[in-house]
Short mmCIF file of C-alpha atoms in Angstrom, two decimals:
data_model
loop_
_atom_site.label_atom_id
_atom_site.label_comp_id
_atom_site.label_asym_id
_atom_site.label_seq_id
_atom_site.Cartn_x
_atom_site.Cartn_y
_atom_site.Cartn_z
CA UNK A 1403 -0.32 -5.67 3.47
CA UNK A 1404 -1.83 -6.73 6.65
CA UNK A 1405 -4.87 -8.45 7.39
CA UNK A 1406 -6.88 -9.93 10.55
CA UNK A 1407 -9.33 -13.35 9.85
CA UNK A 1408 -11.25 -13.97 12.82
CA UNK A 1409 -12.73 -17.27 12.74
CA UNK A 1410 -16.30 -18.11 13.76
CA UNK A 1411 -18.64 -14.77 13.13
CA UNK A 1412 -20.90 -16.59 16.26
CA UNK A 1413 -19.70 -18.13 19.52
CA UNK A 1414 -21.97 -19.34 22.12
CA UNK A 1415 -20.88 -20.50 25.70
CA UNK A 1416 -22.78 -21.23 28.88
CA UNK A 1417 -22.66 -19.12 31.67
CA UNK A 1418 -19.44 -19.83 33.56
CA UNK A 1419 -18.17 -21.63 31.21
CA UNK A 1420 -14.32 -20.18 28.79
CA UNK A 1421 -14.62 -17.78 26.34
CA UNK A 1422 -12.57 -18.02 23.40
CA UNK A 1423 -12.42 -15.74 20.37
CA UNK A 1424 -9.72 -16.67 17.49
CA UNK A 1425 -8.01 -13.92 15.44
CA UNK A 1426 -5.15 -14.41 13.39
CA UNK A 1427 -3.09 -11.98 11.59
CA UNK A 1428 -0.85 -11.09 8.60
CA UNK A 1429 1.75 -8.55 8.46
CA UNK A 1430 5.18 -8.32 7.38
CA UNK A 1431 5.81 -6.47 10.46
CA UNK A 1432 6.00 -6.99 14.16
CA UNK A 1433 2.38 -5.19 14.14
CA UNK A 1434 0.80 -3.67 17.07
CA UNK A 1435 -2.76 -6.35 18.27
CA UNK A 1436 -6.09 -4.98 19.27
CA UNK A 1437 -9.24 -6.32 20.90
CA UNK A 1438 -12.18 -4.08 21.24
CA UNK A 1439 -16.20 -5.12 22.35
CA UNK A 1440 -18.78 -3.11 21.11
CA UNK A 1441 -21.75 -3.64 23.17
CA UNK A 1442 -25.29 -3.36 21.71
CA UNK A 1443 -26.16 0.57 20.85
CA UNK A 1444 -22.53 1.53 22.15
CA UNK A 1445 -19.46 2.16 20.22
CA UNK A 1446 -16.17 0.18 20.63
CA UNK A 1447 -13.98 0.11 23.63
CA UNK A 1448 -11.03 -1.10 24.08
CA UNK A 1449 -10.43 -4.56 25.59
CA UNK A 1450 -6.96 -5.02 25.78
CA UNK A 1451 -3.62 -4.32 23.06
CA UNK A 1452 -0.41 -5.99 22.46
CA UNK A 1453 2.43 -3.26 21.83
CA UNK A 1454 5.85 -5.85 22.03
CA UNK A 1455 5.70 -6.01 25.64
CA UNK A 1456 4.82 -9.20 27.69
CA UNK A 1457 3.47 -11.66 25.05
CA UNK A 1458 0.17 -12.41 27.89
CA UNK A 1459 -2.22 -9.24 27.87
CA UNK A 1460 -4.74 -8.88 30.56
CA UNK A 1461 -7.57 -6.49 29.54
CA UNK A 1462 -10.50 -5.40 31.49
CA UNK A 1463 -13.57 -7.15 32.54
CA UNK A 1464 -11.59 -10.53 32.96
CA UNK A 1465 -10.19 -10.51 29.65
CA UNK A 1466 -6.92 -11.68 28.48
CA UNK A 1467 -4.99 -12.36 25.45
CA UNK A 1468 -1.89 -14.45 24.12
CA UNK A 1469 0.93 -12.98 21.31
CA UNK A 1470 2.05 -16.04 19.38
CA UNK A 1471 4.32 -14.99 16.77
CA UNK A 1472 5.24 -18.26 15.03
CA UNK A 1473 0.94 -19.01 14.63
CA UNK A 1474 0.56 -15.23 13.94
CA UNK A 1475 -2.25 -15.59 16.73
CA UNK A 1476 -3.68 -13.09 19.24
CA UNK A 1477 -6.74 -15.27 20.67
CA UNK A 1478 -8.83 -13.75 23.29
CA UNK A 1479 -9.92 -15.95 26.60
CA UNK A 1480 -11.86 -15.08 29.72
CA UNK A 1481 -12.17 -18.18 32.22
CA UNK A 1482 -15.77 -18.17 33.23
CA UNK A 1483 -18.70 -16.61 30.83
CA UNK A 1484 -20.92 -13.39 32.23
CA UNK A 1485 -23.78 -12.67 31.26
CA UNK A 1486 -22.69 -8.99 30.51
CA UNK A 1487 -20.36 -10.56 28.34
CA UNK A 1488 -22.53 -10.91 25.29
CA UNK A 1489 -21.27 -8.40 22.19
CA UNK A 1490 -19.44 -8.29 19.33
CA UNK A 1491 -15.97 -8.69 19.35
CA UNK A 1492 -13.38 -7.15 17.11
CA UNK A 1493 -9.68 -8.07 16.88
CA UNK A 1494 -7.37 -4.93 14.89
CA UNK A 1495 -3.95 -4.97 13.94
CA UNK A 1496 -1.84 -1.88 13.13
CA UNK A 1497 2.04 -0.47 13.07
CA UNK A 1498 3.70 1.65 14.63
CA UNK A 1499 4.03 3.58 11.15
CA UNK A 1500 1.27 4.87 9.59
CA UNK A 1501 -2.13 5.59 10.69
CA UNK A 1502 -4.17 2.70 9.58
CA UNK A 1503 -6.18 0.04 11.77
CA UNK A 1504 -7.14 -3.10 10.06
CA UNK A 1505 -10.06 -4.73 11.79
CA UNK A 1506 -11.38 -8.04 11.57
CA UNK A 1507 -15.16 -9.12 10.61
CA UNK A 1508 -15.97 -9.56 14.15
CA UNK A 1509 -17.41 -12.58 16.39
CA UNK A 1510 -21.10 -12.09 17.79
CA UNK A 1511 -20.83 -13.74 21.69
CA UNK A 1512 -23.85 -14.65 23.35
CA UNK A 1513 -24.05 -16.20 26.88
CA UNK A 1514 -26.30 -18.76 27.36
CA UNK A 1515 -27.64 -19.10 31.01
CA UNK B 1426 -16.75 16.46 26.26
CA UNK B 1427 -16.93 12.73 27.88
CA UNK B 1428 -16.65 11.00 24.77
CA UNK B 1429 -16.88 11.10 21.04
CA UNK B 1430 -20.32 12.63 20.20
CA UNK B 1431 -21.61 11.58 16.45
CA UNK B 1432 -25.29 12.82 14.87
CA UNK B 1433 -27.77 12.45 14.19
CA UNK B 1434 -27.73 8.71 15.46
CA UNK B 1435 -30.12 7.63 12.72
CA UNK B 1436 -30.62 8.97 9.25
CA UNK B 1437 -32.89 7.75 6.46
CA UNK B 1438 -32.38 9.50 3.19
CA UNK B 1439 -33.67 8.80 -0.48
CA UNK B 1440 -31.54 7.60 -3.44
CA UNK B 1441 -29.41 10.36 -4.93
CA UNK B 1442 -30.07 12.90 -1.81
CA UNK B 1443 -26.82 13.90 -0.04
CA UNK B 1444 -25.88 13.55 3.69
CA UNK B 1445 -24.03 15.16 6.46
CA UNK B 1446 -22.76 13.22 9.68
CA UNK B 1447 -21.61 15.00 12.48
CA UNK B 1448 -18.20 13.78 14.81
CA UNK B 1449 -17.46 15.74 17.45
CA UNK B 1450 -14.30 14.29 18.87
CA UNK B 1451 -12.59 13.87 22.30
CA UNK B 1452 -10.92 17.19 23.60
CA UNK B 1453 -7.54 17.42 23.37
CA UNK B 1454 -7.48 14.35 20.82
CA UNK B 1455 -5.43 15.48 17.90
CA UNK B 1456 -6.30 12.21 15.53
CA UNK B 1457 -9.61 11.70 14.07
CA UNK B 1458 -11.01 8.57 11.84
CA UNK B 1459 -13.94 7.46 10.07
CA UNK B 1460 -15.07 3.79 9.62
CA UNK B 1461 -17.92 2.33 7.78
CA UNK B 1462 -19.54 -0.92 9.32
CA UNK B 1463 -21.50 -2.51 6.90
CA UNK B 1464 -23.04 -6.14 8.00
CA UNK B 1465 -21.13 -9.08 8.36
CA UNK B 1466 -17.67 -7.01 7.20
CA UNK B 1467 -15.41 -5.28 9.86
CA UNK B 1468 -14.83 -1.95 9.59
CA UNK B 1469 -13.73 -0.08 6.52
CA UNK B 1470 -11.39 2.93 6.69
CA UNK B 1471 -12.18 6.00 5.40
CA UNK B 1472 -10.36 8.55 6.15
CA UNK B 1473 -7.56 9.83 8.61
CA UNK B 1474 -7.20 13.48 10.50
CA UNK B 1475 -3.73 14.09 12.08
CA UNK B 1476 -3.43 18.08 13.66
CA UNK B 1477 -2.95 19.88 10.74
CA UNK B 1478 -1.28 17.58 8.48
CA UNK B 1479 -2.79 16.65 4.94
CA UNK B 1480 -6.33 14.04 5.36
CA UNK B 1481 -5.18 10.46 4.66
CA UNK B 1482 -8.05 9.95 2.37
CA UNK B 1483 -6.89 6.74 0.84
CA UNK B 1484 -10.43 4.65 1.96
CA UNK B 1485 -12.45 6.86 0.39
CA UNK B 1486 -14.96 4.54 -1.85
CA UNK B 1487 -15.79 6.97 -4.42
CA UNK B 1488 -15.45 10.53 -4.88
CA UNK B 1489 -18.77 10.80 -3.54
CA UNK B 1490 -17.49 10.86 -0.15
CA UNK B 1491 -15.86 13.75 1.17
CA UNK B 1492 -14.58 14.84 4.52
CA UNK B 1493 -13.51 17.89 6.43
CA UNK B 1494 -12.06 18.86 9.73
CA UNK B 1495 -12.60 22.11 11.07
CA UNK B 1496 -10.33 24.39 13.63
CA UNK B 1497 -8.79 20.51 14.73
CA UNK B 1498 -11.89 19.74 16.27
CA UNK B 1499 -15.44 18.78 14.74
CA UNK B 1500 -15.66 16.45 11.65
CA UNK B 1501 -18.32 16.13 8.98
CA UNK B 1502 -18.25 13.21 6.62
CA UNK B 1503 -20.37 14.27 3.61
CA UNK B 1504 -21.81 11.60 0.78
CA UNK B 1505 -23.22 13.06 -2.32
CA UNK B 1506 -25.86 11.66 -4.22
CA UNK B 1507 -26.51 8.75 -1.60
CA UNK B 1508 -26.83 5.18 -3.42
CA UNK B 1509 -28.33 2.06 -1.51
CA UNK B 1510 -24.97 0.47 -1.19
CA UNK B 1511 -23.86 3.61 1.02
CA UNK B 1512 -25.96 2.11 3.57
CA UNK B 1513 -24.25 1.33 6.78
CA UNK B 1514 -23.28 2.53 10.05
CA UNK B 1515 -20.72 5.48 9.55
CA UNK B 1516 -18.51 5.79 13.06
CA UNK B 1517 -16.22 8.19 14.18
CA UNK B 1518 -12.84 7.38 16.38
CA UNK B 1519 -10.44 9.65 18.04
CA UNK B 1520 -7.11 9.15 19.84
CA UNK B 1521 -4.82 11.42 21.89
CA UNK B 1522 -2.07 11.64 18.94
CA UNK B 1523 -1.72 9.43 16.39
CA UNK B 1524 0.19 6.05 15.04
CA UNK B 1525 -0.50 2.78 15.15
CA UNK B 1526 -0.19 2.29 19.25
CA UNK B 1527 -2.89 4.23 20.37
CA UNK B 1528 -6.44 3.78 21.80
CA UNK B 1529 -8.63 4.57 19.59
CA UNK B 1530 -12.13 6.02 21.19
CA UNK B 1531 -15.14 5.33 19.35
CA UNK B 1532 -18.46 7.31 18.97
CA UNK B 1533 -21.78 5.20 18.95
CA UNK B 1534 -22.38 5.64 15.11
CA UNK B 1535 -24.69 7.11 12.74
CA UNK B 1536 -26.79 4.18 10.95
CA UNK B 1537 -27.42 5.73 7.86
CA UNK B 1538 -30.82 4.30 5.92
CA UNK B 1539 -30.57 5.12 2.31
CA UNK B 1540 -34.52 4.04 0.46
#
């Protein structure tokens, strides 16, 4: 079974300041990672996604993300805090069988000026 | 189109009516899901359209729910007999082909009301 716990459902930063969203995974397989942002009224987009190439990720917008098998981590960081960067974040895991993405419960960003 | 097109964007329906949502998907994009997002809970599979293979229907809460895919193309999720616990927002993904790799391009929802 696979599952994805993202901790902290709320994350505040100050403008300028880093961004970082925790997600951690479970799978019995090397899985496939996901981030997407779903901005207010919008549907989800696609940040960035790990598919067992280089473990570092860079995404849009800034965005980048770190594979760490052995803490079953895929944490997402941007350096410096937009404004535009307030949304909800959602980390997803899959494999490369099947069809099925499992998504976390998502982490509500606001950017404090 | 430009992207995955879902109606109506808001629906408010009594207990025990039944509902239609609308996805129409990206051209050309041969996969098709449907998600619930309820609040405070990520997203809950539903179901799962690949070409013409059989409907992975295995998130299907009850058999309430039903689903259909038409010509490869347009989706409509259907709930019978709408209870208050159906309430969420219902959204629609599509992705070029299918498996676990791919981008998956999301519609902005239907936030479904059910008094």
């Amino acid at each position: 079974a696979q599952s994805v716990t993202q901790l902290g459902s709320h994350v505040s930063v100050s403008e300028g300041a880093l961004v970082l969203l925790r997600c951690n995974y479970s799978s019995s397989v090397p899985p496939y990672l996901f981030w997407y942002v779903q901005y207010p009224n919008q549907g989800l987009q696609l940040l960035l996604k790990y598919t067992s190439a280089a473990t570092l990720v860079k995404g849009i917008n800034g965005f980048e993300a770190e594979f760490k098998k052995s803490e079953t981590s895929f944490h997402l960081t941007k350096p410096s805090a937009h404004m535009s960067d307030a949304a909800e974040y959602f980390c997803a895991v899959s494999k490369n069988t099947g069809n099925q993405f499992y998504f976390g419960t998502g982490t509500s960003l606001t950017v404090i000026p | 189109g430009a992207g995955v097109s879902q109606s109506p964007s808001n629906k408010v329906t009594e207990k025990g009516k039944d509902v239609e949502l609308r996805c129409d998907p990206i051209s050309g994009h041969t996969a098709l899901y449907w998600y619930r997002q309820s609040l405070g809970q990520g997203l809950e599979f539903l179901i799962y359209f690949q070409g013409n293979s059989a409907p992975d229907k295995s998130g299907l809460p009850s058999d309430r729910f039903s689903a259909e895919r038409t010509g490869g193309s347009v989706s409509t999720l259907t709930i019978q007999r709408t209870q208050q616990e159906d309430s969420a927002v219902y959204l629609c993904a599509s992705s070029r082909a299918g498996g676990g790799s791919e981008k998956l391009f999301f519609g902005s929802g239907t936030q479904l009301s059910v008094l």
